[in-house]
Coordinates of C-alpha atoms and ligand atoms in Angstrom, one line a residue:
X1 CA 177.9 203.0 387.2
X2 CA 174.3 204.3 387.3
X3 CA 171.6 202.5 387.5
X4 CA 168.8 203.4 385.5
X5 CA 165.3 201.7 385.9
X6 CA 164.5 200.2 382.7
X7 CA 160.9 201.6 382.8
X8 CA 162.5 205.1 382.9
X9 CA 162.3 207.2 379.7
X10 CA 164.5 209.4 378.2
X11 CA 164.8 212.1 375.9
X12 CA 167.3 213.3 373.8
X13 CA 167.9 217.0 372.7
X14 CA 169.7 218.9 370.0
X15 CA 170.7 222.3 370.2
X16 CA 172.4 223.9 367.5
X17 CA 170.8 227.1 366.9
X18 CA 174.5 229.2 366.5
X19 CA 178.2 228.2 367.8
X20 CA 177.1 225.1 369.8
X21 CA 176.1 221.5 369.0
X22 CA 175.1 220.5 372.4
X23 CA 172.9 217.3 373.2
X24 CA 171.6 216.4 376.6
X25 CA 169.8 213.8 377.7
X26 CA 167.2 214.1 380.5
X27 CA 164.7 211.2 382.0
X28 CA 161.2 212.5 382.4
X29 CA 161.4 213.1 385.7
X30 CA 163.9 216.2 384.7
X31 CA 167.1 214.5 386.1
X32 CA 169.6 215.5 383.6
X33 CA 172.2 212.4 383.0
X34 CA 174.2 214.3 379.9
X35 CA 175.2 218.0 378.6
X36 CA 177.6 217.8 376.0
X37 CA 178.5 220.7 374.2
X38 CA 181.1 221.4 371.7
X39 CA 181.4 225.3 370.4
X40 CA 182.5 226.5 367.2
X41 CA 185.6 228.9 367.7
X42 CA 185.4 231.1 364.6
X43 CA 189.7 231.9 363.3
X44 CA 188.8 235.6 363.1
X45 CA 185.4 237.6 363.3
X46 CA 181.7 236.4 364.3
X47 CA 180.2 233.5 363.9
X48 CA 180.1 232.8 360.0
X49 CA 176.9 230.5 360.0
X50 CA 177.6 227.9 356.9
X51 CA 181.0 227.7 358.5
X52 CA 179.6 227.1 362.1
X53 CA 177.3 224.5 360.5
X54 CA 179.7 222.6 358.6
X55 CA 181.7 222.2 362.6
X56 CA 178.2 221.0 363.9
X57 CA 178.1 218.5 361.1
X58 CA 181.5 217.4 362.0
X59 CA 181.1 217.0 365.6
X60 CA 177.2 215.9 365.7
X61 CA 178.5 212.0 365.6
X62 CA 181.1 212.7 368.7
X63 CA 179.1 214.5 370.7
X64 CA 176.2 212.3 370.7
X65 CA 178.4 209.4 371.4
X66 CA 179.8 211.3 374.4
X67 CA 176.2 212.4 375.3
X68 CA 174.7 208.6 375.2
X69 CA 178.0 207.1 377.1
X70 CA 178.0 210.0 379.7
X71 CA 174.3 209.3 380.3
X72 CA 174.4 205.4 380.4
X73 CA 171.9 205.0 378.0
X74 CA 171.3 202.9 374.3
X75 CA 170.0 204.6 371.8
X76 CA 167.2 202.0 371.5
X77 CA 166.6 203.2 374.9
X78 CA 165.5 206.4 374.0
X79 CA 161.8 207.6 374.1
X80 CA 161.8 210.7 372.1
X81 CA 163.9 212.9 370.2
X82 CA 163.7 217.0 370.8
X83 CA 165.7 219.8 369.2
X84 CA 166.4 223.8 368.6
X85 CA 163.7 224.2 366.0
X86 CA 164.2 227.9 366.2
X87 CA 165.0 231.1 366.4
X88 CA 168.2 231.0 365.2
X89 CA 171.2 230.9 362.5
X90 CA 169.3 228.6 359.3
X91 CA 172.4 226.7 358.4
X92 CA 173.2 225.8 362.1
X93 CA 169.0 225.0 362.8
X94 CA 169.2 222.9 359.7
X95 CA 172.1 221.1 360.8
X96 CA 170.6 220.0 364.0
X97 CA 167.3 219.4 362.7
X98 CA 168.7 216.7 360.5
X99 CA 170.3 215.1 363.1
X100 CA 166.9 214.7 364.9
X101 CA 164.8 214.2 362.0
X102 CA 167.2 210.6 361.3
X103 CA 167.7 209.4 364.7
X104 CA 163.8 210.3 365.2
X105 CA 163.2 208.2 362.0
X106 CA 166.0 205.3 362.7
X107 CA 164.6 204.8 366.0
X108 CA 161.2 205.2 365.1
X109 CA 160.2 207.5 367.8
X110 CA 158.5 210.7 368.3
X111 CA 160.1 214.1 367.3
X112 CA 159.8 217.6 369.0
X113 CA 160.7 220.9 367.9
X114 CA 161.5 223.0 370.2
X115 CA 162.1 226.9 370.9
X116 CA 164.9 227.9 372.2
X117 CA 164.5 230.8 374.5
X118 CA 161.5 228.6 376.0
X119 CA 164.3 226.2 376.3
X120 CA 166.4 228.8 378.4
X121 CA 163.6 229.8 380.7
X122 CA 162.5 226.1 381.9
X123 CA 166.2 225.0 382.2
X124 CA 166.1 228.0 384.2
X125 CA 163.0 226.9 386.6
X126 CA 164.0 223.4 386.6
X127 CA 167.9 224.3 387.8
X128 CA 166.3 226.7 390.2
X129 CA 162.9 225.5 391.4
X130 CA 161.1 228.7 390.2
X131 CA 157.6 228.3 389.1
X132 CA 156.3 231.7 387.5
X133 CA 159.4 233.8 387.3
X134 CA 159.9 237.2 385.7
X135 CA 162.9 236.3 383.8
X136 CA 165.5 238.2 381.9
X137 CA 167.0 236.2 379.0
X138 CA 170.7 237.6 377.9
X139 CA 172.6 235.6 375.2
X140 CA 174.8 235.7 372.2
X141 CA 171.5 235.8 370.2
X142 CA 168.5 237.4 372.3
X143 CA 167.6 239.9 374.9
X144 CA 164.7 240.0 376.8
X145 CA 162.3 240.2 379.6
X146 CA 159.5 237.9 379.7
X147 CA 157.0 236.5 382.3
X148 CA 154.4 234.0 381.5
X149 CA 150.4 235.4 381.0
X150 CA 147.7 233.7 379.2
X151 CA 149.2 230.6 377.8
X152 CA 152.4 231.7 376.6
X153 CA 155.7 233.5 377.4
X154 CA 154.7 237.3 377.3
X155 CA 157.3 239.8 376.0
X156 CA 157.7 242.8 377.6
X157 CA 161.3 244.1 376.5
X158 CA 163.6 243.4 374.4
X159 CA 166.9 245.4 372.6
X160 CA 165.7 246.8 369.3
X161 CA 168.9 246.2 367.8
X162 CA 171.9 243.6 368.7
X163 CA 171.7 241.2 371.7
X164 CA 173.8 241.9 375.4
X165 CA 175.9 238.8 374.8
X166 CA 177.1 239.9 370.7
X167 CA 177.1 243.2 372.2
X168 CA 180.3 242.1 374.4
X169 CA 181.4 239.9 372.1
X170 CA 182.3 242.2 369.6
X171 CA 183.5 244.9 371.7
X172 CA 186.0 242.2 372.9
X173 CA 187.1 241.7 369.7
X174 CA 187.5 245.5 368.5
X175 CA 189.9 245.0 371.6
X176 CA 191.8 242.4 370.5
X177 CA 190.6 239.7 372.9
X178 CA 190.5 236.0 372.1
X179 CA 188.1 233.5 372.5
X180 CA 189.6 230.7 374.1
X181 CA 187.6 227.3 374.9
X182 CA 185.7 227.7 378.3
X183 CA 186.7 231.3 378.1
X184 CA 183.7 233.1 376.0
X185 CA 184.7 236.5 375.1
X186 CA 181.7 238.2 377.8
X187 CA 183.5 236.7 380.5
X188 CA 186.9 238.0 379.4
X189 CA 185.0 241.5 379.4
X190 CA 183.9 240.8 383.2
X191 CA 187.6 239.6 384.4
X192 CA 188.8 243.3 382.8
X193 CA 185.6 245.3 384.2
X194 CA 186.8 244.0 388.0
X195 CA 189.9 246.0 387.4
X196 CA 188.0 249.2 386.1
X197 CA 187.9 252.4 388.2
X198 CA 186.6 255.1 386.3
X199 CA 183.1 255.3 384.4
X200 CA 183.4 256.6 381.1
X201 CA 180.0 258.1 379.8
X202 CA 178.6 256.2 377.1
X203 CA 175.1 256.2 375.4
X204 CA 172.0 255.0 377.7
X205 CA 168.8 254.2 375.6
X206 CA 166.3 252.6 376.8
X207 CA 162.8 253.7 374.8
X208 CA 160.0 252.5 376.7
X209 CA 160.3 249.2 377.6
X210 CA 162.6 248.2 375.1
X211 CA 166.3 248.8 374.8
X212 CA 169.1 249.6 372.4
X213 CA 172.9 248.5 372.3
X214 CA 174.0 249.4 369.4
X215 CA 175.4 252.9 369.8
X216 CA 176.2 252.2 373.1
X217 CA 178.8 249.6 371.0
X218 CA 179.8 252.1 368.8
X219 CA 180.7 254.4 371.2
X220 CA 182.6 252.2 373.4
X221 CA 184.7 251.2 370.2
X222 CA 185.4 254.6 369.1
X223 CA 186.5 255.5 372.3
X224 CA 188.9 251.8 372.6
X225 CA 190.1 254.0 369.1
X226 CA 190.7 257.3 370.7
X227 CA 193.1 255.6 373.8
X228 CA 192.2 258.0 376.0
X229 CA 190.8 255.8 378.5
X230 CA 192.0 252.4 379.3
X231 CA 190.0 249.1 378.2
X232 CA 189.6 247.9 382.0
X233 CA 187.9 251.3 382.1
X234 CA 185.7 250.7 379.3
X235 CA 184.8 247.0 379.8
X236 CA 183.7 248.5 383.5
X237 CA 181.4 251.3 381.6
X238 CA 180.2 249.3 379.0
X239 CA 178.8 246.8 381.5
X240 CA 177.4 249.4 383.5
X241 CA 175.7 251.1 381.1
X242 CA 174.2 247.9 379.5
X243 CA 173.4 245.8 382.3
X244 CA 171.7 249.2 383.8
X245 CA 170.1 249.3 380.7
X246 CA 168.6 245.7 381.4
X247 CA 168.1 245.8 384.7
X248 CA 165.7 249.2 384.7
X249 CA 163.8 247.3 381.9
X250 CA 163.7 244.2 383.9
X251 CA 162.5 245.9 387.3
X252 CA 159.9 248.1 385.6
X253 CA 158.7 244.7 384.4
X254 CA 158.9 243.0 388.1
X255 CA 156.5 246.2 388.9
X256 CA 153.8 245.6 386.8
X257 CA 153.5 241.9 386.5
X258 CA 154.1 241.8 390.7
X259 CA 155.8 238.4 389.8
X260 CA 157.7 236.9 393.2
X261 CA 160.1 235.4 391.6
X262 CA 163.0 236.6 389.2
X263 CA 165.1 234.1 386.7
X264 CA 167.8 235.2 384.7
X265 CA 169.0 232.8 382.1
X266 CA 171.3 232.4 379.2
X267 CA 174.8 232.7 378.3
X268 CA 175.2 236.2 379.8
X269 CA 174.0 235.2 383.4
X270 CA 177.4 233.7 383.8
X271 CA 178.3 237.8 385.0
X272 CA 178.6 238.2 388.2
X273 CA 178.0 241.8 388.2
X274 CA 174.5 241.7 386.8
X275 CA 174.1 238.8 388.8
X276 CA 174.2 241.4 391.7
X277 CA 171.8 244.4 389.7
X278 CA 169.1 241.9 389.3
X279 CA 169.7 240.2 392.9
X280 CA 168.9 244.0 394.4
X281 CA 166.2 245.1 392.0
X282 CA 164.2 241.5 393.1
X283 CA 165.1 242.4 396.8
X284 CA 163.7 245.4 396.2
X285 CA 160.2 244.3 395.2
X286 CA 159.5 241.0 397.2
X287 CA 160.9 238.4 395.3
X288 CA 163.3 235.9 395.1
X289 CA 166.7 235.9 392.9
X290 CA 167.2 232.8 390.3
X291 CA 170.3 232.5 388.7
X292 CA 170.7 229.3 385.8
X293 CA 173.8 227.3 387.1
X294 CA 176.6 228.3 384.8
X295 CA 176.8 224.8 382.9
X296 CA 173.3 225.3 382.1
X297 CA 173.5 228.7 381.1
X298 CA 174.8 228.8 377.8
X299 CA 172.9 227.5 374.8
X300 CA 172.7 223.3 375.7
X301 CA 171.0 220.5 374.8
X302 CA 169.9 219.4 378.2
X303 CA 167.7 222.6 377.9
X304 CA 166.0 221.4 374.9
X305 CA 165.7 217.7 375.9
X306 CA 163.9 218.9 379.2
X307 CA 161.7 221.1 377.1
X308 CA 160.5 218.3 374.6
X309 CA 159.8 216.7 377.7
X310 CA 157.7 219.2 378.9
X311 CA 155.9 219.4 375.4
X312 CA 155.5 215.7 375.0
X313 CA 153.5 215.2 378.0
X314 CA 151.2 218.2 376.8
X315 CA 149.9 216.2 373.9
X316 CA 152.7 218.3 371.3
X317 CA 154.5 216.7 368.5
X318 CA 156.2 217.5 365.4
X319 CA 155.5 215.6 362.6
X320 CA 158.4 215.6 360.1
X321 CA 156.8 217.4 357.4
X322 CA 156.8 220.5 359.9
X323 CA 159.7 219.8 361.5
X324 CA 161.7 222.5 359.2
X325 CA 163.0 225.6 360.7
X326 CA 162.1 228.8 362.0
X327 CA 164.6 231.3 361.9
X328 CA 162.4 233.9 363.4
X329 CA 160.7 232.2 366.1
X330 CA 159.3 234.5 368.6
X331 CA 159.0 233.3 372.5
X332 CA 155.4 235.0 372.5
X333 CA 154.4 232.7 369.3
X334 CA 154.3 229.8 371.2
X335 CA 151.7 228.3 373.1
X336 CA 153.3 226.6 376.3
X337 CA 150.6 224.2 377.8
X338 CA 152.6 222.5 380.4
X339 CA 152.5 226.0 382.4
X340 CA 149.9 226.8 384.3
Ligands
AMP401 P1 174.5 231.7 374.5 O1 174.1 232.5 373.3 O2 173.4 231.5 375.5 O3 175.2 230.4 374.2 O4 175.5 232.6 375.4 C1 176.8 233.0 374.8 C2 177.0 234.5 375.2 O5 177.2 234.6 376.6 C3 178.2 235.0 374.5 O6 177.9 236.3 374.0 C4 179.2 235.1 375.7 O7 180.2 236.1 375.5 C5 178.3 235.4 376.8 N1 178.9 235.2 378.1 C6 179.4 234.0 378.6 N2 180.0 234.2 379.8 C7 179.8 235.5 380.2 C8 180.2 236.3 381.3 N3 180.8 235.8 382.3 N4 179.8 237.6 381.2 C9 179.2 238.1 380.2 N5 178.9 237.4 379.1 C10 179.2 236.1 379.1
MG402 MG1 176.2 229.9 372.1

């Protein structure tokens, strides 16, 4: 049984920008009491987004009971309510964001919208203890390189086209492979990439700072097609050649901003192998190798609970009337006081 202090407060987030309603619960110290997730495992394909919001609306009512009786905590306990305002998928965002907009509004407490990749990256520093990282942020949804200057999260990469994680996701499918429950379909790629030996050439583009995966996809697929090579061999090349791909970006980054400290965060930094590109490319200039713990790498809730937090005590609210979503949201569009 835990204890808590009853001057402690707590906040509650909602994440639900694609495949996973996740809430979390963190006190305002950043000790994070809950993490309940529950993904949406489409029957064939992608992620169909009405149909990925119709499981959040299923599930929202489980998984914040789970969240609350994980944590130990009432709901009239709660101090405010934060969630995935954006970017995202709109029928997932809008799902989530009516969650928070009632329980903000049966409670009577404060609201928070919150964005998501800034969600990834302090998830990242508070998991990690990293204060002004260079980080590389690789999910289902986004790709980029960022490092905060001037009051918000800079951009200084980013794919020009699909994201590492969908990248992977849908060559494992052209393959065949399954998504099963605590078995995303990158890390399916990784377990066959350990058994690859050869390196089949595939496309390399990186155009300035930015990057692009989709004909690096293509090719890989056609040649899965062709079956002259085998897929161990291809799941090896294709995370070569796109975690290279990253990584360059990434270090050119680490030389220009001379930042000390690398992060890498979301779903993607679950890979070992570019776990290890980034570790030498940061040993390689001086600084220090983050990793997100696993459990918080993935899209979660405790991610955007600690960020509301952060927010909160900055002076930022959302009032309800512009608590609607923003499916476009960009990192570098938001002003992130609490960073200094
Ligand atoms: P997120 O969008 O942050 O929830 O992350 C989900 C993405 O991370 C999906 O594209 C997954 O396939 C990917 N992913 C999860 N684990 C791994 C792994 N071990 N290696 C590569 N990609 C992964
Ligand atoms: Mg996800």
């Amino acid at each position: 049984m835990v204890a808590h202090k009853t001057s402690e407060r707590y906040c509650l987030g909602i994440e639900s920008t694609a495949d996973d309603f996740g809430v979390g619960i963190s006190t305002f110290n950043g000790k994070i009491l809950a993490n309940i997730s529950n993904g949406y495992i489409p029957k064939e394909g992608g992620i169909h987004p009405r149909e990925a919001a119709r499981h959040h609306a299923e599930v929202a009512d489980a998984v914040l009971a789970e969240a609350l009786a994980k944590a130990e905590v009432k709901a009239k306990d709660l101090t405010l309510i934060a969630f995935s305002q954006g970017p995202g998928l709109g029928p997932c965002l809008r799902t989530g964001a009516t969650v928070a907009r009632a329980l903000a509004s049966y409670l009577n407490i404060p609201l928070v919208g919150v964005n998501h990749s800034v969600g990834h990256i302090e998830i990242g520093k508070l998991k990690t203890g990293a204060k002004d990282p260079l980080t590389l942020y690789v999910s289902g949804g986004n790709t980029m390189v960022t490092a905060y200057a001037s009051g918000r999260y800079r951009v200084f990469g980013e794919t020009l086209d699909i994201a590492l994680g969908n990248c992977l996701d849908v060559f494992a499918r052209e393959a065949g492979l399954k998504h099963k429950k605590g078995v995303p379909l990158g890390a399916a790629v990784e377990q066959l990439a350990q058994h690859g030996k050869e390196l089949v050439l595939l496309p390399y583009v990186v155009k300035g700072m930015d990057l692009s995966l989709s004909g690096l996809l293509t090719a890989a697929t056609t040649a899965l097609k062709k079956g002259n090579c085998s897929l161990e061999d291809l799941c090896y090349s294709l995370q070569e050649h796109a975690f290279s791909m990253v990584t360059e970006v990434t270090e050119r980054a680490l030389a220009h901003t001379e930042k000390k400290e690398v992060l890498l965060t979301g779903g993607v930094a679950a890979n070992k192998r570019l776990q290890d590109m980034l570790k030498f490319i940061a040993g390689e200039h001086d600084a220090t190798f983050n990793v997100v713990p696993r459990a918080f790498a993935a899209d979660n809730g405790a991610m955007i609970a600690w960020t509301g937090i952060l927010a909160y005590t900055h002076g930022l609210v959302t009032p309800v009337e512009e608590s609607f979503v923003r499916v476009r949201w960009r990192v570098d569009r938001v002003d992130v006081p609490w960073v200094k």
